[in-house]
N, CA, C and O of each residue as an XYZ file, in Angstrom:
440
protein
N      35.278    -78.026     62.852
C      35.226    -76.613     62.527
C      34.153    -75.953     63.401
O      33.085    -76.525     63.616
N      34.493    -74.541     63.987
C      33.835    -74.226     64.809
C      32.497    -73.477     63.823
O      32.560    -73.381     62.597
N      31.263    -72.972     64.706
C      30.500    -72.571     63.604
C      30.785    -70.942     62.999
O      30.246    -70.523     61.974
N      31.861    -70.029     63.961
C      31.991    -68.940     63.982
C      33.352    -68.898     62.506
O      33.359    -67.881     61.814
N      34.085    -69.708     62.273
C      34.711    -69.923     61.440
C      33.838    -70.273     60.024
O      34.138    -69.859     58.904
N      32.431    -71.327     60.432
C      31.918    -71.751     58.872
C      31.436    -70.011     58.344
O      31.725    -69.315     57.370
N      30.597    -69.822     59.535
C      29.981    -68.244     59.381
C      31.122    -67.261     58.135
O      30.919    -66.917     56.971
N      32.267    -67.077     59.023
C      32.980    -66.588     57.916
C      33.757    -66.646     56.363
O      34.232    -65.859     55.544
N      33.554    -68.093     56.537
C      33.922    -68.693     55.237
C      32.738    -68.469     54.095
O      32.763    -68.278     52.879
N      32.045    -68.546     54.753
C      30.551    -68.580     54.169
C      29.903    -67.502     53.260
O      29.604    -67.465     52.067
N      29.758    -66.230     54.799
C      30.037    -64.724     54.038
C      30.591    -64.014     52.903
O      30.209    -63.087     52.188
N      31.943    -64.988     52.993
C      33.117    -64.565     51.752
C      32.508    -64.901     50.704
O      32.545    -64.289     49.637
N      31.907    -65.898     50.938
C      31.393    -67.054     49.760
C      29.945    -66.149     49.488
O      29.846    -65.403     48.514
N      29.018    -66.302     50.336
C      27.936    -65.892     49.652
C      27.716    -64.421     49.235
O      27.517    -64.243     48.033
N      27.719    -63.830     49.677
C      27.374    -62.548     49.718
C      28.048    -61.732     48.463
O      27.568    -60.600     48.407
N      28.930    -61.959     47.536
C      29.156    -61.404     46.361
C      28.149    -62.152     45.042
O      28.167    -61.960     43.826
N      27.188    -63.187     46.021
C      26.323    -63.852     45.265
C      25.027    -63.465     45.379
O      24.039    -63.922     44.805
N      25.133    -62.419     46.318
C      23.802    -61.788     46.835
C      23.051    -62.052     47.777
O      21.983    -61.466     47.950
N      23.665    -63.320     48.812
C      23.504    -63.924     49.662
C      23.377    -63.177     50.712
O      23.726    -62.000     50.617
N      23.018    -63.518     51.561
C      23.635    -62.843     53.341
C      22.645    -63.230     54.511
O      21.423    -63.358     54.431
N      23.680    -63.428     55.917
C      23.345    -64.308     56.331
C      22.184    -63.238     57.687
O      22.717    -62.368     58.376
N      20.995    -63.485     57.780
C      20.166    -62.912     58.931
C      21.316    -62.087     59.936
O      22.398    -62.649     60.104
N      21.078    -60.798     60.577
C      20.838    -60.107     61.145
C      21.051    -60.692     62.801
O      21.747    -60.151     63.660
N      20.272    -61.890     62.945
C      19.934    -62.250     63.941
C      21.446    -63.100     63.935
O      21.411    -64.107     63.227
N      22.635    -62.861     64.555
C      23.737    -63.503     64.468
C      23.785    -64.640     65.313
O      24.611    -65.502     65.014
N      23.060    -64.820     66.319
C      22.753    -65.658     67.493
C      21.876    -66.985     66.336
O      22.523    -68.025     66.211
N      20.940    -66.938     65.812
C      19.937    -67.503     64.904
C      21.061    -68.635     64.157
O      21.200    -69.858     64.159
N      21.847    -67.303     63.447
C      22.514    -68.301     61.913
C      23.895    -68.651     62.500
O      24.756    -68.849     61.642
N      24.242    -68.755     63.637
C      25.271    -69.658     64.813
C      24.475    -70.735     64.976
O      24.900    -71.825     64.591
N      23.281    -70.643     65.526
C      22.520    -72.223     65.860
C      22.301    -73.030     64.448
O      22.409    -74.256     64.481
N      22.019    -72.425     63.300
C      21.363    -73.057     62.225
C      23.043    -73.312     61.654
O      23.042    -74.106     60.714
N      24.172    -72.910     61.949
C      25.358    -73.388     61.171
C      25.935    -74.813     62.043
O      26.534    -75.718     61.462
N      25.687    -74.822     63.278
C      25.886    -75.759     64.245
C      25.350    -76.792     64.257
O      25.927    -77.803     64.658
N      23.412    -76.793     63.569
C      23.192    -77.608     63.073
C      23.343    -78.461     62.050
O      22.954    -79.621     61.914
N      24.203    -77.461     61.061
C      24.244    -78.169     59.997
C      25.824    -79.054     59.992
O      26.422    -79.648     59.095
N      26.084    -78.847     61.203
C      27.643    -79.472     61.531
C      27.155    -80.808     62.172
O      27.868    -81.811     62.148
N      26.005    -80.793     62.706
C      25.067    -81.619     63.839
C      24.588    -82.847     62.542
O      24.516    -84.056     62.761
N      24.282    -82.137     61.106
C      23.612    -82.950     60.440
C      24.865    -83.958     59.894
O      24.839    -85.185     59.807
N      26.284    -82.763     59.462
C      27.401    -83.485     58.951
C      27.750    -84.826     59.700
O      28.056    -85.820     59.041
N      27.720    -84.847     60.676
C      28.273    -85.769     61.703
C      27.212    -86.734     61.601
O      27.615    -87.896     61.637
N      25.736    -86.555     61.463
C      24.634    -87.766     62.027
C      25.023    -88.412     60.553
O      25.666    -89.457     60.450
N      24.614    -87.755     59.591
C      24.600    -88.069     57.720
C      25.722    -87.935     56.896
O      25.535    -88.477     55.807
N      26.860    -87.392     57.022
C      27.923    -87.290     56.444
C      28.205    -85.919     55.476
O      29.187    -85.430     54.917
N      26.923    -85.628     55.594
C      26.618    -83.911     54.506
C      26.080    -83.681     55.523
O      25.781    -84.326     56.528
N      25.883    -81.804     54.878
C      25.200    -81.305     55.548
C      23.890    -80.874     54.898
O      23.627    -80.502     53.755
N      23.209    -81.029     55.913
C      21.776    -81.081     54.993
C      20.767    -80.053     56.062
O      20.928    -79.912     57.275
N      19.804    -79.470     55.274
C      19.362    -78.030     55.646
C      18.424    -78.390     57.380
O      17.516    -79.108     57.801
N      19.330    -77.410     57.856
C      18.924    -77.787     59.287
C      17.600    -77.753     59.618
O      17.292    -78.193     60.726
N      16.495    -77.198     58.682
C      15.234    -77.182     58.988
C      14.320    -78.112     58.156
O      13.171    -77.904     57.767
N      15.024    -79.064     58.002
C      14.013    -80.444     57.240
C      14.869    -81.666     57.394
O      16.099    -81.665     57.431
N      13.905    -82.936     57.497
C      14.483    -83.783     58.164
C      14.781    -84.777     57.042
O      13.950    -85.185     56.231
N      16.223    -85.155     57.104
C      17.500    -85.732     56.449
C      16.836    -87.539     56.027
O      16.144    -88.158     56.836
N      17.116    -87.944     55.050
C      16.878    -89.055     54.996
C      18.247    -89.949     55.320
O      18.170    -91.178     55.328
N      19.128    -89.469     55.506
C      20.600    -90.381     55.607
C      20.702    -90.780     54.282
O      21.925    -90.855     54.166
N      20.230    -91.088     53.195
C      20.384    -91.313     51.548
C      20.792    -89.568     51.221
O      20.009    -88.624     51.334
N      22.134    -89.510     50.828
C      23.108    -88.365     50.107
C      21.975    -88.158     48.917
O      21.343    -87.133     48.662
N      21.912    -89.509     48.236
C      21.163    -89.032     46.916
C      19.930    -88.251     46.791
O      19.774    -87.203     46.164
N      18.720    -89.193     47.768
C      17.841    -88.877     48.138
C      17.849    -87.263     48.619
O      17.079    -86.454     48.102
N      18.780    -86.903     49.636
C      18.986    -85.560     50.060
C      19.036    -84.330     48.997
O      18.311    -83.335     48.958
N      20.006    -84.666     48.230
C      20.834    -83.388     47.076
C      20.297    -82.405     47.059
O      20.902    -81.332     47.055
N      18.491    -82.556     47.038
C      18.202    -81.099     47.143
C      17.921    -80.095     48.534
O      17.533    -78.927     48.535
N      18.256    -80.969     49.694
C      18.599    -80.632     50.876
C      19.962    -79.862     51.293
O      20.159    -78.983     52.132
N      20.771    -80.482     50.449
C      21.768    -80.221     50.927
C      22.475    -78.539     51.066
O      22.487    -77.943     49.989
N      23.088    -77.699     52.359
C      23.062    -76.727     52.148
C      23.939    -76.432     51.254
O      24.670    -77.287     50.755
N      23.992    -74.479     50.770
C      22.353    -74.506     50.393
C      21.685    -74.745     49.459
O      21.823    -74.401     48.285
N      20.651    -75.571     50.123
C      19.088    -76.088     48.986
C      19.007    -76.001     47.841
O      19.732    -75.028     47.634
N      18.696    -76.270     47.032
C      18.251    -76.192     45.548
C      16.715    -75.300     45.845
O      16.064    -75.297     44.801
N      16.174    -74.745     46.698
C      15.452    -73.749     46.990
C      15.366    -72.631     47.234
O      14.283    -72.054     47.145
N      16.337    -72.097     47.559
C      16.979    -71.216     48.580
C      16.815    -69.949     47.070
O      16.152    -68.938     47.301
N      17.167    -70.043     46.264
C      17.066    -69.056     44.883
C      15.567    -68.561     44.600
O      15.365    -67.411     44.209
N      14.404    -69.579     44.838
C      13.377    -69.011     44.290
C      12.561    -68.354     45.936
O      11.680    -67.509     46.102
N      13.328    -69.183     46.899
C      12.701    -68.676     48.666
C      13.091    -66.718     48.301
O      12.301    -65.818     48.014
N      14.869    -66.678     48.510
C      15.215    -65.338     48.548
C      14.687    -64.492     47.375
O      13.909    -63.549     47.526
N      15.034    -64.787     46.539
C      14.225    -63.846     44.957
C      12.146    -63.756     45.859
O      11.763    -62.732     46.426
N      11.713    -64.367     45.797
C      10.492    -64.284     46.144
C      10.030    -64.087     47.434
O       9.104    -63.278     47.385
N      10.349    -64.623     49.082
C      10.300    -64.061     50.107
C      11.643    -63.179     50.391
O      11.226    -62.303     51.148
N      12.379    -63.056     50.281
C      13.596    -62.313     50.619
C      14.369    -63.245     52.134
O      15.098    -62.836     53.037
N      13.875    -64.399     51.883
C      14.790    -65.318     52.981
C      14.599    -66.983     52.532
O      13.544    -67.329     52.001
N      15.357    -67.670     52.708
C      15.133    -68.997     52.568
C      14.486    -69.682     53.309
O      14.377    -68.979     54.314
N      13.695    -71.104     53.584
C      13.041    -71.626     54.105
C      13.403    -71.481     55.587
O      12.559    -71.081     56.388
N      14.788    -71.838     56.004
C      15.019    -71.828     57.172
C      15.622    -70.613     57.734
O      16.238    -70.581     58.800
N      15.413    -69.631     56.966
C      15.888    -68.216     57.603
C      17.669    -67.770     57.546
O      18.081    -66.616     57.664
N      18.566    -69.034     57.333
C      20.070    -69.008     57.021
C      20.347    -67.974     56.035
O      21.241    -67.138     56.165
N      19.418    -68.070     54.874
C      20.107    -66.873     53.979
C      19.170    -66.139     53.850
O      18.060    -66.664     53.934
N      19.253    -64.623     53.593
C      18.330    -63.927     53.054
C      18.866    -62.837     52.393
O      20.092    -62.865     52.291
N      18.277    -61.851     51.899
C      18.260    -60.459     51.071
C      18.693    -59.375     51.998
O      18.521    -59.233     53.209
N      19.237    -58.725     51.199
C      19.597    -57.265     51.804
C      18.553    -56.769     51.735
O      18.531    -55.747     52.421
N      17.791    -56.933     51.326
C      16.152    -55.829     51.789
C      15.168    -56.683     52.841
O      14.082    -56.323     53.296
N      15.895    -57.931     53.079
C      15.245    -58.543     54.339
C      16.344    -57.975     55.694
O      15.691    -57.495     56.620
N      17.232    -57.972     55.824
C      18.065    -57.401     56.551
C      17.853    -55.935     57.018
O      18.037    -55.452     58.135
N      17.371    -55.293     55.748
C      17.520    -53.586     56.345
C      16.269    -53.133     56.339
O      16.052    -51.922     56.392
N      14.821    -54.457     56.242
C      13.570    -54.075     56.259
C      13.083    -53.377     55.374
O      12.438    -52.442     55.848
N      13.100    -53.409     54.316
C      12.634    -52.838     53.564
C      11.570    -53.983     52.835
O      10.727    -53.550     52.049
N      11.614    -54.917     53.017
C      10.603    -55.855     52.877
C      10.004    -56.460     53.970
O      10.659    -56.820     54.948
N       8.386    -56.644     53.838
C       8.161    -57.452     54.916
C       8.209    -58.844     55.081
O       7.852    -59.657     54.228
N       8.644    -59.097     56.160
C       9.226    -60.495     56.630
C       8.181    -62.009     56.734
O       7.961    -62.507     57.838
N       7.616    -62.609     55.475
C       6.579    -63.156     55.489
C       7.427    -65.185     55.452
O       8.544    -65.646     55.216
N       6.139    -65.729     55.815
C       6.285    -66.781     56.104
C       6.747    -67.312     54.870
O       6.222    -66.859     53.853
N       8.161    -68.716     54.690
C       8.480    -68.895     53.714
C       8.186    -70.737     53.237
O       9.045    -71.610     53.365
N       6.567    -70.997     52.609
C       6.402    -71.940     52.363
C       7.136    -73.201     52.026
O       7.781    -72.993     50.998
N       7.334    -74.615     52.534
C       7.866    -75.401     52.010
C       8.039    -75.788     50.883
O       7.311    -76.696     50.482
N       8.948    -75.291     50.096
C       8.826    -75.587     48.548
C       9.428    -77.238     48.098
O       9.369    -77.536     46.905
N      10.160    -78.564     49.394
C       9.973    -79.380     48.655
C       9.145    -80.506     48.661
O       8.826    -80.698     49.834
N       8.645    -81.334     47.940
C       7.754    -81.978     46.888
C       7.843    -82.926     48.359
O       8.836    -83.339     48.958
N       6.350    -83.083     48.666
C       6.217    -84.179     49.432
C       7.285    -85.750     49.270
O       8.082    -86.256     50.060
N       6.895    -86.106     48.054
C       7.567    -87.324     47.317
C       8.910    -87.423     47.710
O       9.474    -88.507     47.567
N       9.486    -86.508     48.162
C      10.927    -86.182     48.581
C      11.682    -86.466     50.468
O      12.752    -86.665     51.044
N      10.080    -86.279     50.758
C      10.334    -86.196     52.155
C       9.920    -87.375     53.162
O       8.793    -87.806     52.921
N      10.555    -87.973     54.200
C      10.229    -88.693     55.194
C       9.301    -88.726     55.498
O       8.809    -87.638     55.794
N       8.403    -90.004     55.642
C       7.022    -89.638     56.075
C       7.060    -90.574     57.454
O       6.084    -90.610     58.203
């Protein structure tokens, strides 16, 4: 699947959820490509901006999108890796602040 096709499937999907995907259309093409990049290395796709353990289980809360991604957008108005964000991150009406790693060391590759 190409990434210009996930893009649109996606849209349909998120965005009556309040979702939506950056502005920067060039950005969330590379970050959907990656996550096609992750399908293929790991078998899921897992969030292109943190690194995959190859354990599905281990992953789950990686997997896009995140089990983070709700308290990133509600509270920065974008998710960790910038893939989803807010309509008031989009039309600026918020400022665009750095979006802390919210998962748990214990979780991650060391």
């Amino acid at each position: 699947m190409e990434p210009e096709i996930l893009y649109e499937m996606l849209k349909k999907a998120q965005e009556p959820k309040g979702y939506y995907f950056d502005n920067d259309k060039e950005v969330v093409l590379d970050l959907l490509q990656s996550l096609f990049f992750n399908k293929e290395r790991y078998g899921y796709m897992s969030c292109p901006c943190r690194l995959a353990s190859g354990n599905r289980k281990n992953d789950e809360d990686i997997l896009c999108p995140c089990v983070y991604r709700v308290k990133d957008v509600k509270q920065y108005g974008s998710c960790y890796c910038g893939l989803y964000v807010s309509k008031e991150w989009n039309d600026g009406s918020i400022e665009h602040e750095h979006v802390p790693e919210r998962r748990p060391v214990s979780r991650m590759i060391l």
